[in-house]
Coordinates of C-alpha atoms in Angstrom, one line a residue:
M16 CA -14.7 5.6 -24.7
S17 CA -11.0 4.9 -24.0
L18 CA -8.9 5.8 -21.0
P19 CA -5.0 6.1 -21.0
E20 CA -3.1 2.8 -20.8
T21 CA -0.3 4.2 -18.6
F22 CA 0.3 7.1 -16.2
P23 CA 3.8 8.7 -15.9
M24 CA 5.7 8.2 -12.6
K25 CA 8.6 10.4 -11.7
I26 CA 11.9 8.6 -10.8
A27 CA 15.5 9.5 -10.0
N28 CA 17.2 12.4 -11.7
G29 CA 14.1 13.9 -13.3
A30 CA 13.2 10.9 -15.4
T31 CA 9.8 9.3 -15.7
I32 CA 8.6 5.8 -16.5
D33 CA 5.1 4.6 -17.7
V34 CA 3.0 2.6 -15.3
P35 CA 0.0 0.5 -16.5
V36 CA -3.2 2.2 -15.2
V37 CA -4.6 -1.1 -13.8
G38 CA -2.6 -3.3 -11.4
F39 CA -3.3 -6.8 -10.2
G40 CA -3.4 -7.1 -6.4
T41 CA -1.8 -10.2 -4.9
W42 CA -3.0 -10.0 -1.3
A43 CA -5.7 -12.4 0.0
A44 CA -6.7 -13.9 3.3
G45 CA -6.2 -17.6 3.8
G46 CA -3.7 -19.8 2.0
T47 CA -1.3 -19.1 -0.8
G48 CA -2.3 -21.8 -3.2
W49 CA -4.6 -19.6 -5.3
C50 CA -1.9 -17.0 -6.1
K51 CA 0.1 -18.7 -8.9
E52 CA -2.9 -19.6 -11.0
A53 CA -4.7 -16.3 -10.4
T54 CA -1.5 -14.3 -11.3
L55 CA -0.9 -16.4 -14.4
A56 CA -4.5 -15.8 -15.4
A57 CA -4.0 -12.1 -15.0
L58 CA -0.8 -12.1 -17.0
K59 CA -2.5 -14.1 -19.8
A60 CA -5.4 -11.6 -19.7
G61 CA -3.0 -8.7 -20.4
Y62 CA -2.1 -7.4 -16.9
R63 CA 1.5 -6.0 -16.9
H64 CA 1.4 -4.4 -13.4
L65 CA 1.7 -6.6 -10.3
D66 CA 1.2 -5.2 -6.8
C67 CA 3.1 -7.3 -4.3
A68 CA 4.5 -7.1 -0.8
W69 CA 6.8 -9.3 1.3
K70 CA 4.1 -9.6 4.0
Y71 CA 1.6 -11.2 1.5
G72 CA 3.8 -14.3 1.6
V73 CA 3.2 -15.2 -2.1
D74 CA 6.5 -14.0 -3.8
E75 CA 7.4 -17.6 -4.8
E76 CA 4.0 -18.2 -6.4
I77 CA 4.2 -14.8 -8.3
G78 CA 7.7 -15.7 -9.5
A79 CA 6.5 -19.1 -10.8
A80 CA 3.6 -17.5 -12.6
I81 CA 5.9 -14.9 -14.3
R82 CA 8.2 -17.7 -15.5
E83 CA 5.4 -19.9 -16.7
S84 CA 3.8 -16.9 -18.6
G85 CA 6.9 -16.5 -20.7
I86 CA 6.5 -12.7 -20.5
P87 CA 9.9 -10.9 -20.4
R88 CA 10.7 -9.3 -17.1
S89 CA 11.2 -6.0 -19.0
E90 CA 7.5 -5.9 -20.0
L91 CA 6.3 -6.0 -16.4
F92 CA 5.9 -3.4 -13.7
I93 CA 6.4 -5.0 -10.2
T94 CA 5.8 -3.3 -6.9
S95 CA 6.8 -4.7 -3.5
K96 CA 6.8 -3.3 0.0
F97 CA 8.6 -3.9 3.3
W98 CA 6.6 -4.6 6.5
P99 CA 7.4 -2.4 9.6
Q100 CA 9.9 -4.8 11.2
F101 CA 12.2 -3.9 8.3
A102 CA 11.9 -0.2 8.8
A103 CA 15.1 0.4 10.7
P104 CA 17.6 1.6 8.1
E105 CA 19.9 -1.4 8.6
N106 CA 17.0 -3.7 7.7
V107 CA 15.4 -2.1 4.7
E108 CA 17.6 -3.8 2.1
K109 CA 17.2 -7.2 3.8
C110 CA 13.5 -7.3 3.0
L111 CA 14.2 -6.3 -0.7
D112 CA 16.8 -9.1 -0.9
L113 CA 14.2 -11.6 0.4
V114 CA 11.7 -10.4 -2.2
L115 CA 14.1 -10.7 -5.1
K116 CA 15.3 -14.1 -3.9
N117 CA 11.8 -15.5 -3.4
M118 CA 10.4 -14.1 -6.6
G119 CA 13.4 -15.0 -8.6
V120 CA 13.8 -11.6 -10.2
E121 CA 16.8 -9.2 -10.3
Y122 CA 14.9 -6.0 -9.5
V123 CA 11.5 -4.6 -8.7
D124 CA 10.2 -1.4 -10.4
L125 CA 8.9 0.2 -7.2
Y126 CA 9.8 -0.5 -3.6
L127 CA 7.5 1.0 -0.9
A128 CA 7.4 1.4 2.8
H129 CA 4.2 -0.4 3.6
W130 CA 3.4 1.8 6.6
P131 CA 4.8 5.0 8.3
L132 CA 5.4 2.8 11.3
A133 CA 8.3 0.7 12.6
L134 CA 8.3 -2.4 14.6
K135 CA 11.3 -3.7 16.6
A136 CA 13.0 -6.6 14.7
K137 CA 14.4 -9.8 16.1
K138 CA 17.9 -11.0 15.2
N139 CA 16.7 -13.4 12.6
I140 CA 15.4 -10.5 10.4
A141 CA 17.6 -11.4 7.5
T142 CA 15.9 -14.9 7.2
A143 CA 12.4 -13.9 8.2
K144 CA 9.5 -15.8 6.6
A145 CA 6.0 -14.5 5.6
Y146 CA 2.9 -16.6 5.0
P147 CA -0.7 -16.3 6.3
K148 CA -0.2 -18.0 9.6
A149 CA 3.4 -17.0 10.3
T150 CA 4.3 -16.5 13.9
T151 CA 6.0 -13.3 15.2
D152 CA 9.2 -15.4 15.6
E153 CA 9.1 -16.4 11.9
L154 CA 8.3 -12.8 11.0
A155 CA 11.2 -11.6 13.2
I156 CA 9.0 -9.2 15.1
Q157 CA 9.8 -8.5 18.8
T158 CA 6.9 -8.8 21.2
D159 CA 6.3 -7.8 24.8
E160 CA 5.5 -10.1 27.7
K161 CA 1.9 -10.3 26.5
G162 CA 2.8 -11.2 22.9
K163 CA 2.0 -7.7 21.6
E164 CA 4.2 -6.5 18.7
T165 CA 6.6 -3.9 19.9
V166 CA 6.5 -0.5 18.2
D167 CA 9.9 1.1 17.4
L168 CA 9.0 4.8 18.0
G169 CA 12.5 6.0 17.0
H170 CA 11.9 4.9 13.4
C171 CA 8.2 5.8 13.1
A172 CA 7.0 8.9 11.2
M173 CA 7.5 11.9 13.5
N174 CA 3.8 12.6 14.0
I175 CA 3.1 9.0 15.0
A176 CA 5.9 9.1 17.6
E177 CA 4.6 12.4 18.9
A178 CA 1.0 11.1 19.1
G179 CA 1.9 8.4 21.6
G180 CA 2.4 4.8 20.6
E181 CA 3.7 2.5 23.3
L182 CA 4.5 4.8 26.2
T183 CA 3.9 2.7 29.3
A184 CA 7.0 4.1 31.0
I185 CA 5.9 7.7 30.5
F186 CA 2.1 7.5 31.1
G187 CA 1.7 4.4 33.2
C188 CA -0.7 2.8 30.7
K189 CA -0.3 1.0 27.4
Y190 CA -1.1 2.4 23.9
P191 CA -2.5 5.9 24.8
L192 CA -4.2 7.2 21.7
I193 CA -3.5 10.9 22.1
S194 CA -3.9 13.5 19.4
A195 CA -0.7 14.8 17.8
G196 CA 0.2 18.4 18.5
S197 CA 0.0 18.3 22.3
K198 CA 2.9 20.4 23.6
W199 CA 3.1 18.5 26.8
L200 CA 3.0 15.2 25.1
T201 CA 5.7 16.3 22.6
S202 CA 7.9 17.5 25.4
A203 CA 7.5 14.2 27.3
L204 CA 8.3 12.2 24.3
H205 CA 11.4 14.2 23.5
G206 CA 12.5 14.2 27.1
A207 CA 12.2 10.4 27.0
G208 CA 14.3 10.1 23.8
A209 CA 11.2 8.9 21.9
K210 CA 11.3 11.5 19.1
G211 CA 10.8 9.5 15.9
S212 CA 11.6 10.2 12.3
F213 CA 11.2 8.2 9.1
V214 CA 13.9 10.2 7.4
P215 CA 16.8 7.8 8.1
T216 CA 14.7 5.0 6.6
W217 CA 13.8 7.0 3.6
Q218 CA 17.5 8.0 3.0
T219 CA 18.4 4.3 3.0
M220 CA 15.6 3.6 0.5
I221 CA 17.0 6.3 -1.8
E222 CA 20.4 4.5 -1.7
L223 CA 18.8 1.3 -3.0
V224 CA 17.9 2.9 -6.3
A225 CA 21.7 3.1 -7.2
T226 CA 22.1 -0.6 -6.5
G227 CA 19.8 -1.5 -9.4
K228 CA 17.6 -3.6 -7.1
C229 CA 14.7 -1.2 -7.5
R230 CA 14.0 1.5 -10.1
A231 CA 12.0 3.8 -7.8
V232 CA 11.0 4.1 -4.2
G233 CA 7.9 5.4 -2.4
V234 CA 5.5 5.0 0.5
S235 CA 2.2 3.5 1.4
N236 CA -0.5 4.6 3.8
F237 CA 1.3 7.9 4.4
S238 CA -0.7 11.0 5.3
I239 CA 0.1 14.6 4.1
P240 CA 2.2 15.4 7.2
Q241 CA 4.1 12.1 6.9
I242 CA 4.9 12.8 3.3
Q243 CA 5.9 16.4 4.1
E244 CA 8.4 15.0 6.6
L245 CA 10.3 13.3 3.8
M246 CA 10.0 16.0 1.1
P247 CA 13.2 18.0 2.0
F248 CA 15.1 14.8 1.2
T249 CA 13.8 14.2 -2.3
S250 CA 16.0 16.4 -4.5
H251 CA 17.5 13.6 -6.6
V252 CA 15.2 10.6 -5.8
P253 CA 11.6 11.6 -5.5
I254 CA 8.7 10.0 -3.6
S255 CA 7.5 8.3 -6.7
C256 CA 4.3 6.9 -5.3
N257 CA 2.0 6.7 -2.3
Q258 CA -0.2 3.6 -2.2
I259 CA -3.4 4.4 -0.3
E260 CA -6.9 3.1 0.3
A261 CA -9.3 4.9 -2.0
H262 CA -12.8 4.0 -3.4
P263 CA -16.2 5.8 -3.6
W264 CA -16.8 5.3 0.2
L265 CA -13.4 6.7 1.0
P266 CA -12.2 8.9 -1.9
N267 CA -9.3 10.5 0.0
D268 CA -9.7 13.7 -2.0
E269 CA -7.5 16.0 0.1
L270 CA -4.6 13.5 0.1
L271 CA -4.9 12.8 -3.6
S272 CA -5.0 16.5 -4.4
F273 CA -1.8 17.0 -2.4
M274 CA -0.1 14.1 -4.1
K275 CA -1.0 15.3 -7.6
H276 CA 0.3 18.8 -6.8
H277 CA 3.7 17.2 -5.9
D278 CA 3.8 14.7 -8.8
I279 CA 3.4 11.7 -6.5
L280 CA 1.6 8.8 -8.3
A281 CA -1.4 7.3 -6.6
T282 CA -1.9 3.6 -6.6
V283 CA -5.0 2.6 -4.7
Y284 CA -5.8 -0.7 -2.8
S285 CA -9.2 -1.9 -1.9
P286 CA -10.8 -0.2 -4.9
F287 CA -14.0 -2.3 -4.2
A288 CA -13.9 -1.4 -0.5
G289 CA -14.6 -3.9 2.2
Q290 CA -17.7 -5.1 4.0
K291 CA -19.2 -2.8 6.7
E292 CA -20.2 -4.1 10.1
S293 CA -23.8 -3.9 8.8
G294 CA -22.9 -6.3 6.1
D295 CA -23.2 -3.7 3.3
M296 CA -20.8 -4.1 0.4
L297 CA -19.8 -1.5 -2.2
L298 CA -20.0 -4.2 -4.9
E299 CA -23.7 -4.7 -3.9
D300 CA -24.5 -1.0 -3.8
R301 CA -27.6 -0.2 -5.9
T302 CA -26.0 2.8 -7.6
V303 CA -22.9 0.9 -8.6
K304 CA -25.0 -2.0 -9.9
D305 CA -27.3 0.4 -11.9
V306 CA -24.3 2.0 -13.5
A307 CA -22.9 -1.4 -14.4
R308 CA -26.1 -2.5 -15.9
K309 CA -26.6 0.7 -17.8
N310 CA -23.1 0.5 -19.4
N311 CA -23.1 -3.3 -19.8
M312 CA -20.1 -3.6 -17.4
G313 CA -19.3 -5.6 -14.3
V314 CA -19.4 -3.9 -11.0
G315 CA -15.7 -4.3 -10.4
Q316 CA -15.0 -3.0 -13.9
V317 CA -17.1 0.1 -13.1
L318 CA -15.2 0.8 -9.9
Q319 CA -11.8 0.3 -11.5
S320 CA -12.9 2.6 -14.3
W321 CA -14.0 5.2 -11.8
A322 CA -10.6 5.0 -10.1
V323 CA -8.7 5.5 -13.4
M324 CA -10.8 8.5 -14.3
R325 CA -9.5 10.1 -11.1
D326 CA -5.9 9.6 -12.3
T327 CA -5.3 6.8 -9.8
I328 CA -4.2 3.2 -10.4
P329 CA -6.6 0.6 -8.9
L330 CA -5.2 -2.6 -7.6
G331 CA -8.2 -4.9 -7.7
K332 CA -7.8 -8.5 -7.0
S333 CA -9.8 -11.6 -7.9
Q334 CA -9.4 -15.3 -8.1
N335 CA -12.0 -15.6 -10.8
S336 CA -10.6 -15.6 -14.4
E337 CA -13.6 -13.8 -15.9
R338 CA -13.6 -11.1 -13.3
I339 CA -9.9 -10.7 -13.7
K340 CA -10.4 -10.0 -17.4
A341 CA -13.3 -7.6 -16.8
N342 CA -11.5 -5.6 -14.1
L343 CA -8.7 -4.9 -16.6
A344 CA -11.1 -3.6 -19.3
V345 CA -11.5 -0.1 -17.9
R346 CA -13.3 2.6 -20.0
K347 CA -14.5 6.1 -19.5
L348 CA -17.9 6.3 -17.8
P349 CA -20.5 8.9 -18.8
Q350 CA -20.1 12.0 -16.5
A351 CA -23.5 11.5 -14.9
D352 CA -22.5 7.9 -13.9
F353 CA -19.1 9.0 -12.7
D354 CA -20.7 11.7 -10.5
A355 CA -23.3 9.3 -9.2
I356 CA -20.6 7.0 -7.9
T357 CA -18.6 9.9 -6.5
N358 CA -21.6 10.9 -4.5
L359 CA -21.4 7.6 -2.5
K360 CA -18.7 9.2 -0.3
L361 CA -19.2 8.5 3.4
N362 CA -18.3 10.8 6.3
G363 CA -14.7 11.0 7.6
D364 CA -13.1 7.6 7.9
E365 CA -16.4 5.7 8.0
G366 CA -15.6 3.9 4.7
R367 CA -12.0 2.9 5.6
T368 CA -11.4 -0.8 5.2
I369 CA -7.8 -1.2 6.5
D370 CA -6.8 0.4 9.8
L371 CA -4.3 -1.2 12.1
S372 CA -4.2 1.7 14.5
E373 CA -5.8 -0.2 17.3
Y374 CA -3.8 -3.3 16.6
W375 CA -0.4 -1.4 16.9
G376 CA -1.6 1.1 19.5
V377 CA -0.9 4.2 17.4
K378 CA -2.8 6.7 15.3
L379 CA -1.7 5.9 11.8
F380 CA -3.7 8.2 9.6
V381 CA -2.7 11.5 11.1

């Protein structure tokens, strides 16, 4: 049983473009040597959607794979993202320029804000370098006297700024994780000039579409309130996409329903989830393995298919050529099998794989 090959994505001036329903993820821990051959294998297998980000540090390898593949740029859909030290409006385009230069392409199809957070940038931001062991100096991120990356509250999403962040001067302690909505906290923040907004950054992103350096803009890891903050400023250039974590352990149903209602395409990272502290892995789950065996599919193929059946675009990654091929071959699962996998949902955020809230001292998913 077949699934659609593309999903429509809204772009500027009411137009839409077709996005392949399976993307190839290009993030991995460790070195970067794997990326060229894995990306080339993906392109040869039929992938035409590459999910990238400046912070992954593999743009040069991806560009080399594209050139070696011989596939015309016009046949590819390429996403990239800027890391939070580029979130100040004056720095947003600098990251895109680095991506285009390193990858050797003239434009990306989709340019995303990687997080609803901003970090303070160093003066070398226009020449910043990303690779797995890059220092904060090379990444052009300001740090405090203890080496902690410095949050720029003024350019964070409003509810992150209101929830606290780095407020030593106000509270006498570092990184208070206080729930958003506290009237006293909000008053203290505003009185200290710490009211944040992602809107100026978003407005700069909108302007990039007219330059031809990107066809569409969007966000990543944004919650419903964080999207709502931007929505009054989307009359001509929409929020085309929100890339989020979603898989059977963390289906993110409420957020996905909101996005679908507002025609915001969902691309989903970590479609295979991560490893729990207990050592449990979704790829080893008995239900997932049973469904795979019953349908003569790989476990990754099953999870990618489940994601597409939910009208989301999975961004699975692998360095194994056979799994790369299998993960692309999505197909419709029997309803009973789809439901069985859906029922693997865990409570709250228990299934979340990526959460940098503690690292940055803020509440991100609020």
